[in-house]
Tab-separated table of C-alpha atoms in Angstrom:
chain	number	residue	atom	x	y	z
A	80	MET	CA	-15.542	-23.936	25.721
A	81	GLU	CA	-17.239	-21.127	23.825
A	82	PRO	CA	-15.188	-19.193	21.249
A	83	TRP	CA	-13.541	-16.066	22.612
A	84	PRO	CA	-15.397	-12.947	21.360
A	85	THR	CA	-13.520	-10.971	18.728
A	86	PRO	CA	-11.443	-8.897	18.522
A	87	TYR	CA	-8.712	-10.539	20.593
A	88	ILE	CA	-4.941	-11.048	20.441
A	89	LEU	CA	-3.941	-14.693	20.370
A	90	MET	CA	-0.694	-15.930	21.919
A	91	VAL	CA	0.683	-19.172	20.509
A	92	ASP	CA	3.831	-21.171	21.191
A	93	ARG	CA	6.627	-21.268	18.668
A	94	GLY	CA	7.267	-24.565	16.893
A	95	GLY	CA	5.255	-27.242	15.130
A	96	CYS	CA	4.715	-25.288	11.907
A	97	SER	CA	5.897	-22.120	10.175
A	98	PHE	CA	5.229	-18.607	11.438
A	99	VAL	CA	3.044	-17.939	8.412
A	100	GLN	CA	0.874	-20.993	9.023
A	101	LYS	CA	0.376	-20.082	12.689
A	102	VAL	CA	-0.740	-16.564	11.845
A	103	ARG	CA	-2.989	-17.811	9.034
A	104	ASN	CA	-4.707	-20.273	11.408
A	105	ALA	CA	-5.181	-17.530	14.005
A	106	GLN	CA	-6.671	-15.203	11.389
A	107	LYS	CA	-9.180	-17.888	10.358
A	108	ALA	CA	-10.099	-18.341	14.034
A	109	GLY	CA	-10.975	-14.643	14.323
A	110	ALA	CA	-7.864	-13.233	16.018
A	111	ALA	CA	-7.094	-9.557	15.466
A	112	GLY	CA	-3.373	-10.098	16.100
A	113	VAL	CA	-0.896	-12.828	17.028
A	114	VAL	CA	1.932	-12.950	19.552
A	115	ILE	CA	4.212	-15.946	19.061
A	116	ALA	CA	5.911	-16.966	22.314
A	117	ASP	CA	9.498	-18.077	21.769
A	118	ASN	CA	10.325	-21.438	23.359
A	119	THR	CA	14.103	-21.079	23.624
A	120	CYS	CA	16.211	-18.591	25.589
A	121	LEU	CA	18.801	-16.378	23.999
A	122	CYS	CA	22.301	-17.476	24.951
A	123	SER	CA	23.082	-13.878	25.902
A	124	ASP	CA	20.193	-13.871	28.425
A	125	HIS	CA	21.916	-15.715	31.262
A	126	ASP	CA	19.001	-15.170	33.669
A	127	CYS	CA	16.579	-16.874	31.282
A	128	VAL	CA	18.956	-19.773	30.676
A	129	SER	CA	19.597	-20.364	34.377
A	130	ALA	CA	15.927	-19.935	35.351
A	131	ASN	CA	14.803	-22.549	32.831
A	132	GLY	CA	17.717	-24.913	33.407
A	133	GLU	CA	18.145	-25.381	29.674
A	134	ASP	CA	21.257	-26.730	28.036
A	135	VAL	CA	20.150	-25.497	24.617
A	136	CYS	CA	19.928	-21.807	23.755
A	137	GLN	CA	19.874	-19.794	20.539
A	138	PRO	CA	22.903	-17.607	19.796
A	139	ALA	CA	21.009	-14.900	17.876
A	140	GLU	CA	17.559	-13.369	17.825
A	141	PRO	CA	15.222	-15.431	15.628
A	142	ILE	CA	14.028	-13.794	12.424
A	143	MET	CA	10.288	-13.918	11.925
A	144	ALA	CA	9.797	-13.633	8.189
A	145	ASP	CA	7.291	-14.429	5.479
A	146	ASP	CA	8.071	-17.695	3.713
A	147	GLY	CA	6.590	-16.328	0.491
A	148	SER	CA	3.075	-17.668	1.008
A	149	GLY	CA	1.680	-15.009	3.349
A	150	GLY	CA	-0.081	-12.865	0.783
A	151	ASP	CA	-3.508	-13.762	2.236
A	152	ILE	CA	-2.642	-12.642	5.787
A	153	SER	CA	-3.930	-9.247	6.898
A	154	ILE	CA	-3.520	-9.279	10.712
A	155	PRO	CA	-0.346	-8.139	12.515
A	156	SER	CA	1.989	-10.491	14.362
A	157	PHE	CA	5.301	-10.503	16.185
A	158	LEU	CA	7.614	-12.796	18.109
A	159	MET	CA	8.114	-12.320	21.851
A	160	PHE	CA	11.254	-13.475	23.669
A	161	LYS	CA	10.794	-16.397	26.018
A	162	VAL	CA	11.711	-14.380	29.119
A	163	ASP	CA	8.859	-11.928	28.394
A	164	ALA	CA	6.351	-14.464	27.108
A	165	ASP	CA	6.740	-16.650	30.218
A	166	GLN	CA	5.505	-13.796	32.421
A	167	ILE	CA	2.330	-13.327	30.363
A	168	ILE	CA	1.693	-17.077	30.239
A	169	ALA	CA	2.017	-17.267	34.037
A	170	GLU	CA	-0.596	-14.516	34.475
A	171	VAL	CA	-3.012	-16.172	32.067
A	172	ARG	CA	-2.648	-19.535	33.806
A	173	ALA	CA	-3.353	-17.800	37.105
A	174	ASN	CA	-6.631	-16.626	35.553
A	175	HIS	CA	-5.585	-12.986	35.729
A	176	PRO	CA	-6.701	-10.585	32.995
A	177	VAL	CA	-3.905	-9.553	30.660
A	178	GLN	CA	-4.035	-6.528	28.364
A	179	VAL	CA	-1.620	-6.449	25.446
A	180	GLU	CA	-1.087	-3.607	22.999
A	181	MET	CA	0.633	-4.194	19.658
A	182	GLN	CA	2.255	-1.078	18.277
A	183	TRP	CA	4.680	-0.347	15.463
A	184	ALA	CA	6.394	2.842	14.454
A	185	LEU	CA	9.210	3.782	12.134
A	186	PRO	CA	12.184	5.366	13.870
A	187	GLN	CA	12.152	9.143	13.270
A	188	PRO	CA	15.640	10.266	14.293
A	189	ASP	CA	16.040	13.459	12.249
A	190	ASP	CA	15.187	15.312	9.044
A	191	ARG	CA	16.884	12.783	6.745
A	192	VAL	CA	15.674	9.252	6.012
A	193	GLU	CA	17.918	6.361	5.002
A	194	TYR	CA	16.393	3.554	2.963
A	195	ASP	CA	17.837	0.407	1.385
A	196	LEU	CA	16.739	-2.103	-1.212
A	197	TRP	CA	17.967	-5.706	-1.178
A	198	THR	CA	17.490	-7.515	-4.450
A	199	THR	CA	19.309	-9.274	-7.297
A	200	PRO	CA	19.587	-8.382	-11.011
A	201	SER	CA	17.403	-11.395	-11.822
A	202	ASP	CA	14.682	-10.735	-9.226
A	203	PRO	CA	11.336	-10.351	-11.054
A	204	VAL	CA	9.411	-8.816	-8.133
A	205	SER	CA	11.467	-5.636	-7.747
A	206	LYS	CA	11.751	-4.806	-11.449
A	207	GLU	CA	8.641	-2.627	-11.610
A	208	PHE	CA	9.792	-0.710	-8.534
A	209	GLN	CA	13.264	-0.135	-10.012
A	210	LYS	CA	11.754	1.086	-13.272
A	211	LYS	CA	9.564	3.724	-11.616
A	212	PHE	CA	11.291	4.955	-8.467
A	213	LYS	CA	13.957	7.212	-9.989
A	214	PRO	CA	11.744	10.380	-10.131
A	215	ILE	CA	10.876	9.919	-6.456
A	216	ALA	CA	14.509	9.464	-5.429
A	217	GLU	CA	15.324	12.684	-7.283
A	218	ALA	CA	12.341	14.523	-5.790
A	219	LEU	CA	13.400	13.557	-2.256
A	220	GLY	CA	16.857	14.934	-3.035
A	221	ASP	CA	19.346	15.239	-0.194
A	222	ARG	CA	16.549	14.720	2.353
A	223	ALA	CA	16.814	10.959	1.801
A	224	TYR	CA	19.761	8.617	1.247
A	225	PHE	CA	19.218	5.479	-0.824
A	226	THR	CA	21.517	2.437	-0.868
A	227	PRO	CA	20.966	-0.502	-3.241
A	228	HIS	CA	22.313	-3.858	-2.065
A	229	MET	CA	22.893	-6.972	-4.137
A	230	TYR	CA	22.146	-10.280	-2.421
A	231	VAL	CA	24.954	-12.794	-2.986
A	232	TYR	CA	25.178	-16.291	-1.497
A	233	ASP	CA	28.246	-17.296	0.458
A	234	GLY	CA	29.581	-20.194	-1.600
A	235	ILE	CA	31.983	-21.372	1.086
A	236	LYS	CA	29.207	-21.760	3.666
A	237	SER	CA	27.101	-23.456	0.999
A	238	ASN	CA	29.918	-25.949	0.348
A	239	CYS	CA	30.356	-24.746	-3.212
A	240	GLN	CA	34.116	-24.625	-2.782
A	241	GLY	CA	35.881	-27.926	-2.273
A	242	PHE	CA	38.836	-28.564	0.033
A	243	ASP	CA	41.191	-28.181	-2.909
A	244	GLY	CA	39.604	-24.859	-3.936
A	245	GLU	CA	37.585	-26.396	-6.759
A	246	ASN	CA	34.236	-24.853	-7.717
A	247	MET	CA	31.730	-27.567	-6.798
A	248	CYS	CA	28.698	-25.566	-7.971
A	249	PHE	CA	29.994	-24.970	-11.490
A	250	ASN	CA	28.376	-21.987	-13.252
A	251	LEU	CA	26.335	-20.951	-10.215
A	252	CYS	CA	29.408	-19.334	-8.640
A	253	THR	CA	32.444	-17.177	-9.327
A	254	ASN	CA	35.886	-17.023	-7.700
A	255	ASN	CA	36.145	-20.814	-7.491
A	256	GLY	CA	32.863	-21.189	-5.626
A	257	ARG	CA	33.159	-18.208	-3.244
A	258	TYR	CA	30.254	-16.069	-4.520
A	259	CYS	CA	27.084	-17.650	-5.854
A	260	ALA	CA	23.561	-16.937	-7.063
A	261	THR	CA	20.628	-19.122	-7.997
A	262	ASP	CA	19.996	-19.958	-11.644
A	263	PRO	CA	17.078	-17.693	-12.742
A	264	ASP	CA	15.744	-20.102	-15.379
A	265	ASN	CA	16.634	-23.362	-13.569
A	266	ASP	CA	18.652	-24.574	-16.524
A	267	LEU	CA	22.364	-25.041	-15.861
A	268	ASP	CA	23.145	-25.697	-19.517
A	269	HIS	CA	21.343	-22.784	-21.147
A	270	GLY	CA	20.242	-19.211	-20.483
A	271	ILE	CA	21.327	-17.079	-17.534
A	272	SER	CA	23.681	-18.671	-15.018
A	273	GLY	CA	24.234	-17.881	-11.366
A	274	ALA	CA	27.718	-16.605	-12.235
A	275	ASP	CA	26.139	-14.152	-14.698
A	276	VAL	CA	23.942	-12.811	-11.894
A	277	VAL	CA	26.954	-12.415	-9.573
A	278	LYS	CA	28.847	-10.504	-12.265
A	279	GLU	CA	25.942	-8.152	-12.921
A	280	SER	CA	25.558	-7.689	-9.138
A	281	LEU	CA	29.186	-6.589	-8.818
A	282	ARG	CA	28.762	-4.280	-11.816
A	283	ARG	CA	25.791	-2.550	-10.180
A	284	VAL	CA	27.662	-2.222	-6.889
A	285	CYS	CA	30.513	-0.497	-8.737
A	286	ILE	CA	28.131	1.786	-10.641
A	287	TRP	CA	26.600	2.850	-7.333
A	288	LYS	CA	30.041	3.451	-5.809
A	289	GLN	CA	30.894	5.778	-8.693
A	290	HIS	CA	27.511	7.406	-9.371
A	291	GLY	CA	25.388	7.254	-6.228
A	292	ASP	CA	27.434	6.770	-3.086
A	293	SER	CA	28.247	10.477	-2.791
A	294	ASP	CA	24.696	11.863	-2.902
A	295	GLY	CA	22.407	8.919	-2.079
A	296	ILE	CA	20.290	9.627	-5.172
A	297	GLY	CA	22.207	7.897	-7.962
A	298	SER	CA	20.335	9.113	-11.042
A	299	ASP	CA	22.844	7.408	-13.344
A	300	TRP	CA	22.488	4.147	-11.413
A	301	TRP	CA	18.704	4.226	-11.876
A	302	ASP	CA	19.211	5.005	-15.567
A	303	TYR	CA	21.566	2.059	-16.045
A	304	VAL	CA	19.235	-0.369	-14.261
A	305	GLY	CA	16.317	0.855	-16.352
A	306	GLN	CA	18.319	0.527	-19.568
A	307	PHE	CA	19.478	-2.975	-18.630
A	308	MET	CA	15.932	-4.158	-17.930
A	309	GLU	CA	14.770	-2.716	-21.225
A	310	ARG	CA	17.623	-3.991	-23.411
A	311	CYS	CA	19.403	-6.918	-21.748
A	312	ASP	CA	16.923	-8.603	-19.419
A	313	SER	CA	16.560	-11.815	-21.396
A	314	PRO	CA	18.493	-15.104	-21.585
A	315	ASP	CA	20.054	-14.087	-24.901
A	316	TYR	CA	21.410	-10.706	-23.787
A	317	PHE	CA	21.794	-10.826	-19.986
A	318	ALA	CA	25.528	-11.632	-20.179
A	319	ASN	CA	26.120	-9.986	-23.559
A	320	GLU	CA	28.927	-7.437	-23.207
A	321	ASP	CA	27.794	-5.446	-26.232
A	322	CYS	CA	24.359	-5.043	-24.675
A	323	VAL	CA	25.948	-3.865	-21.426
A	324	LYS	CA	28.062	-1.340	-23.368
A	325	ASP	CA	24.883	-0.011	-24.946
A	326	CYS	CA	23.395	0.465	-21.461
A	327	TYR	CA	26.546	2.306	-20.352
A	328	LYS	CA	26.228	4.632	-23.322
A	329	HIS	CA	22.574	5.512	-22.786
A	330	ALA	CA	23.067	5.977	-19.027
A	331	GLY	CA	26.138	8.178	-19.439
A	332	ILE	CA	28.493	5.826	-17.573
A	333	ASP	CA	32.181	5.387	-18.321
A	334	GLN	CA	32.778	1.687	-18.951
A	335	VAL	CA	36.505	1.896	-18.222
A	336	VAL	CA	35.892	3.243	-14.732
A	337	ILE	CA	33.411	0.474	-13.903
A	338	ASP	CA	35.636	-2.264	-15.348
A	339	ASN	CA	38.537	-0.998	-13.228
A	340	CYS	CA	36.321	-0.980	-10.146
A	341	MET	CA	35.262	-4.578	-10.723
A	342	ARG	CA	38.853	-5.674	-11.276
A	343	ASP	CA	40.390	-3.690	-8.395
A	344	SER	CA	37.845	-5.004	-5.909
A	345	GLY	CA	39.144	-8.532	-6.504
A	346	GLY	CA	37.597	-9.569	-9.789
A	347	LEU	CA	35.556	-12.698	-10.401
A	348	ASP	CA	37.930	-15.184	-11.972
A	349	LYS	CA	40.530	-16.298	-9.465
A	350	ASP	CA	40.247	-18.040	-6.113
A	351	GLN	CA	40.469	-14.788	-4.194
A	352	THR	CA	38.152	-12.555	-2.213
A	353	ASN	CA	36.254	-9.649	-3.690
A	354	THR	CA	36.063	-6.712	-1.291
A	355	PHE	CA	32.698	-5.387	-2.421
A	356	LEU	CA	30.987	-8.779	-2.538
A	357	ASP	CA	32.330	-9.612	0.929
A	358	LEU	CA	30.894	-6.339	2.236
A	359	GLU	CA	27.512	-7.160	0.707
A	360	MET	CA	27.458	-10.593	2.368
A	361	GLN	CA	28.464	-9.135	5.735
A	362	ALA	CA	25.761	-6.476	5.481
A	363	GLN	CA	23.018	-8.978	4.611
A	364	VAL	CA	23.912	-11.122	7.652
A	365	LYS	CA	23.990	-8.085	9.931
A	366	ARG	CA	20.648	-6.829	8.606
A	367	GLY	CA	19.050	-10.264	8.722
A	368	VAL	CA	17.882	-10.351	5.108
A	369	VAL	CA	16.180	-13.655	4.322
A	370	ILE	CA	13.445	-12.673	1.839
A	371	LEU	CA	13.985	-10.964	-1.519
A	372	PRO	CA	13.231	-8.293	-2.365
A	373	THR	CA	13.266	-6.435	0.953
A	374	ALA	CA	13.263	-2.686	1.562
A	375	PHE	CA	14.397	-1.047	4.803
A	376	VAL	CA	13.494	2.446	5.973
A	377	ASN	CA	15.520	3.760	8.900
A	378	THR	CA	16.695	0.146	9.500
A	379	VAL	CA	13.109	-1.194	9.715
A	380	ALA	CA	12.077	-3.823	7.164
A	381	LEU	CA	8.953	-3.141	5.118
A	382	ARG	CA	6.629	-6.113	4.899
A	383	GLY	CA	4.151	-6.820	2.135
A	384	GLY	CA	4.343	-6.039	-1.556
A	385	LEU	CA	7.210	-3.868	-2.776
A	386	SER	CA	5.594	-0.948	-4.590
A	387	VAL	CA	6.487	2.654	-5.300
A	388	ASP	CA	3.626	3.957	-3.148
A	389	THR	CA	4.534	1.712	-0.208
A	390	VAL	CA	8.183	2.747	-0.104
A	391	PHE	CA	7.386	6.437	-0.697
A	392	THR	CA	4.844	6.466	2.147
A	393	ALA	CA	7.268	4.688	4.477
A	394	VAL	CA	10.052	7.145	3.663
A	395	CYS	CA	7.758	10.113	4.300
A	396	ASN	CA	6.715	8.622	7.648
A	397	GLY	CA	10.373	8.256	8.640
A	398	TYR	CA	11.027	11.974	9.070
A	399	LEU	CA	11.023	13.703	12.412
A	400	GLU	CA	7.604	15.313	12.792
A	401	GLY	CA	7.486	18.686	11.123
A	402	THR	CA	10.576	18.121	8.975
A	403	GLU	CA	8.965	16.295	6.046
A	404	PRO	CA	10.051	17.604	2.608
A	405	LYS	CA	7.463	19.350	0.471
A	406	VAL	CA	7.139	16.397	-1.904
A	407	CYS	CA	5.813	14.305	1.008
A	408	THR	CA	3.228	16.821	2.208
A	409	GLU	CA	2.066	17.507	-1.341
A	410	CYS	CA	2.054	14.063	-2.935
A	411	GLU	CA	1.261	11.506	-0.229
A	412	GLY	CA	-2.288	10.410	-1.034
A	413	CYS	CA	-2.524	12.534	-4.186
A	414	ALA	CA	-4.805	11.093	-6.869
A	415	ASP	CA	-2.395	11.882	-9.712
A	416	PHE	CA	0.736	10.641	-7.953
A	417	ASP	CA	3.106	10.595	-10.950
A	418	GLN	CA	2.156	14.133	-11.989
A	419	CYS	CA	2.584	15.337	-8.415
A	420	ILE	CA	6.089	13.850	-8.194
A	421	ALA	CA	7.051	15.532	-11.467
A	422	LYS	CA	5.635	18.948	-10.474
A	423	LYS	CA	6.043	18.569	-6.682
A	424	LYS	CA	2.471	19.782	-6.398
A	425	CYS	CA	-0.832	17.916	-6.344
A	426	LYS	CA	-3.170	19.369	-8.945
A	427	SER	CA	-6.290	17.785	-7.488
A	428	SER	CA	-5.783	16.995	-3.828
A	429	GLY	CA	-7.956	14.207	-2.554
A	430	GLY	CA	-9.209	13.313	-6.035
A	431	GLY	CA	-11.248	16.548	-6.454
A	432	VAL	CA	-11.285	19.015	-9.356
A	433	SER	CA	-9.553	22.362	-9.782
A	434	PRO	CA	-11.500	25.623	-9.087
A	435	HIS	CA	-11.390	26.562	-12.786
A	436	MET	CA	-12.809	23.201	-13.802
A	437	PHE	CA	-15.503	23.447	-11.120
A	438	MET	CA	-16.636	26.958	-12.149
A	439	GLY	CA	-16.534	26.019	-15.826
A	440	SER	CA	-18.738	23.003	-15.142
A	441	ILE	CA	-21.234	25.116	-13.175
A	442	LEU	CA	-21.398	27.699	-15.995
A	443	PHE	CA	-21.888	25.002	-18.636
A	444	ILE	CA	-24.704	23.355	-16.659
A	445	SER	CA	-26.335	26.767	-16.085
A	446	LEU	CA	-26.298	27.488	-19.810
A	447	ILE	CA	-27.834	24.118	-20.587
A	448	PHE	CA	-30.681	24.583	-18.100
A	449	GLY	CA	-31.164	28.245	-19.125
A	450	GLY	CA	-31.463	27.280	-22.786
A	451	ALA	CA	-33.924	24.514	-21.971
A	452	ALA	CA	-36.035	26.881	-19.869
A	453	PHE	CA	-36.121	29.506	-22.665
A	454	TRP	CA	-37.123	26.881	-25.237
A	455	HIS	CA	-39.889	25.640	-22.919
A	456	TYR	CA	-41.152	29.227	-22.429
A	457	ARG	CA	-41.281	29.902	-26.169
A	458	LYS	CA	-42.992	26.607	-26.868
A	459	THR	CA	-45.620	27.190	-24.154
A	460	ARG	CA	-46.310	30.686	-25.453
A	461	GLU	CA	-46.851	29.414	-28.989
A	462	ASP	CA	-49.162	26.667	-27.728
A	463	MET	CA	-51.266	29.229	-25.849
A	464	ARG	CA	-51.551	31.397	-28.959
A	465	GLU	CA	-52.703	28.425	-31.021
A	466	GLN	CA	-55.395	27.728	-28.419
A	467	VAL	CA	-56.522	31.389	-28.455
A	468	ARG	CA	-56.709	31.391	-32.239
A	469	GLY	CA	-58.880	28.293	-32.156
A	470	ILE	CA	-61.250	29.784	-29.589
A	471	LEU	CA	-61.581	33.157	-31.350
A	472	ALA	CA	-62.280	31.484	-34.694
A	473	GLU	CA	-65.547	30.108	-33.273
A	474	TYR	CA	-67.054	33.545	-32.504
A	475	MET	CA	-68.769	36.147	-34.732
A	476	PRO	CA	-66.759	39.179	-35.911
A	477	LEU	CA	-66.655	41.962	-33.312
A	478	GLU	CA	-66.838	45.711	-33.724
A	479	GLY	CA	-63.749	47.619	-32.727
A	480	ASP	CA	-63.479	50.969	-30.995
A	481	ASP	CA	-63.311	52.742	-34.356
A	482	GLY	CA	-66.612	51.261	-35.463
A	483	GLN	CA	-64.938	48.880	-37.872
A	484	VAL	CA	-65.859	45.265	-37.803
A	485	GLY	CA	-62.796	43.162	-37.359
A	486	SER	CA	-62.125	39.486	-37.472
A	487	PRO	CA	-60.962	37.713	-34.317
A	488	MET	CA	-58.404	35.968	-36.505
A	489	ASP	CA	-56.955	39.350	-37.423
A	490	PHE	CA	-56.590	40.054	-33.738
A	491	ALA	CA	-54.897	36.729	-33.179
A	492	LYS	CA	-52.533	37.305	-36.051
A	493	ARG	CA	-51.569	40.699	-34.608
A	494	GLY	CA	-50.402	38.972	-31.457
A	495	GLY	CA	-53.211	40.067	-29.112
A	496	THR	CA	-52.371	43.795	-29.062
A	497	GLU	CA	-56.028	44.824	-29.492
A	498	ASN	CA	-58.584	44.799	-26.655
A	499	LEU	CA	-61.546	42.574	-27.557
A	500	MET	CA	-63.694	43.671	-24.633
A	501	GLY	CA	-64.206	47.247	-25.889
């Protein structure tokens, strides 16, 4: 069979290998897009279950996510439910032409965008984003609402809490194994522990509750995170309380208020629940977060690298058409993006130059060429005079109109003001 001419959308069955590997193989084969046909009915779809006579069904929608190795994939892909995929497969097997269109769009409900970031205090990928996004959050103002979320592992589901309430995962967890995080440096005896990450996660949740929840901007929260990454983001200082106090001071945050918040929510020491950490775990299950870091704009996950430009563009595309704030219309695609965010105006739209710079350049070039032309004219004139002097020097003296005999050299020296022809 001859290869199908590109571009084409390839449908493949689910199973056998990871989603990423399937899409990568399809990309190498020349596909412009991939539709993965699910092979199991949803338990809630009773018609699909009864039609296929299956005893096994899946209780929730499957999550199609990058396993961390999909950086080389550039074609789009999505998963199609079995009940829908079966209809397309039947048409293809009947040798009927099938036309499929793949389309994505951010929801645009109104003139305010809501966006979230899921990460951890030890996540290295999102650090650059967290360092640089504060000016954009402030520029968007009340037209966008940001919510930072801290990803915490459920220690009970991970069997980190024994039947007698004992912490089976040691310093990876708090609250006797209820809330856990991975060890950033993979060394249980030294450096940053998982419990340290959980504590810093709760601290940041409390800072947001006090300094960002009301306006969705959270300038003080951004300041604290930036200060922490600058001062405390190392194995020696990550859990150092003095370093944290220094961050509080420079970010303008009241330590007593945050300490009370962490304690009143349930704390981290005893075998008891923490309200805020429970809410974070419930939210991550509801949202279907499986890859860190992940950003959501209007409930839609952003795929690919987490960068300031990517999130800003997605937020600007999330507004109802015609309601975009000025910072979006001015700065999206601006060459000097940082300057545009600061001034809310693009100085050189599209990478061009300002009118003053353009006219100044034209004037400077004109002066250069004008000066060169004048120098060339003067030099040519002098060369012609030298040639005339040489020619006149070869002739006999001539008599002028006044009867006086003059020298041609005298004429040449006077600049040619005398008529030699009489």
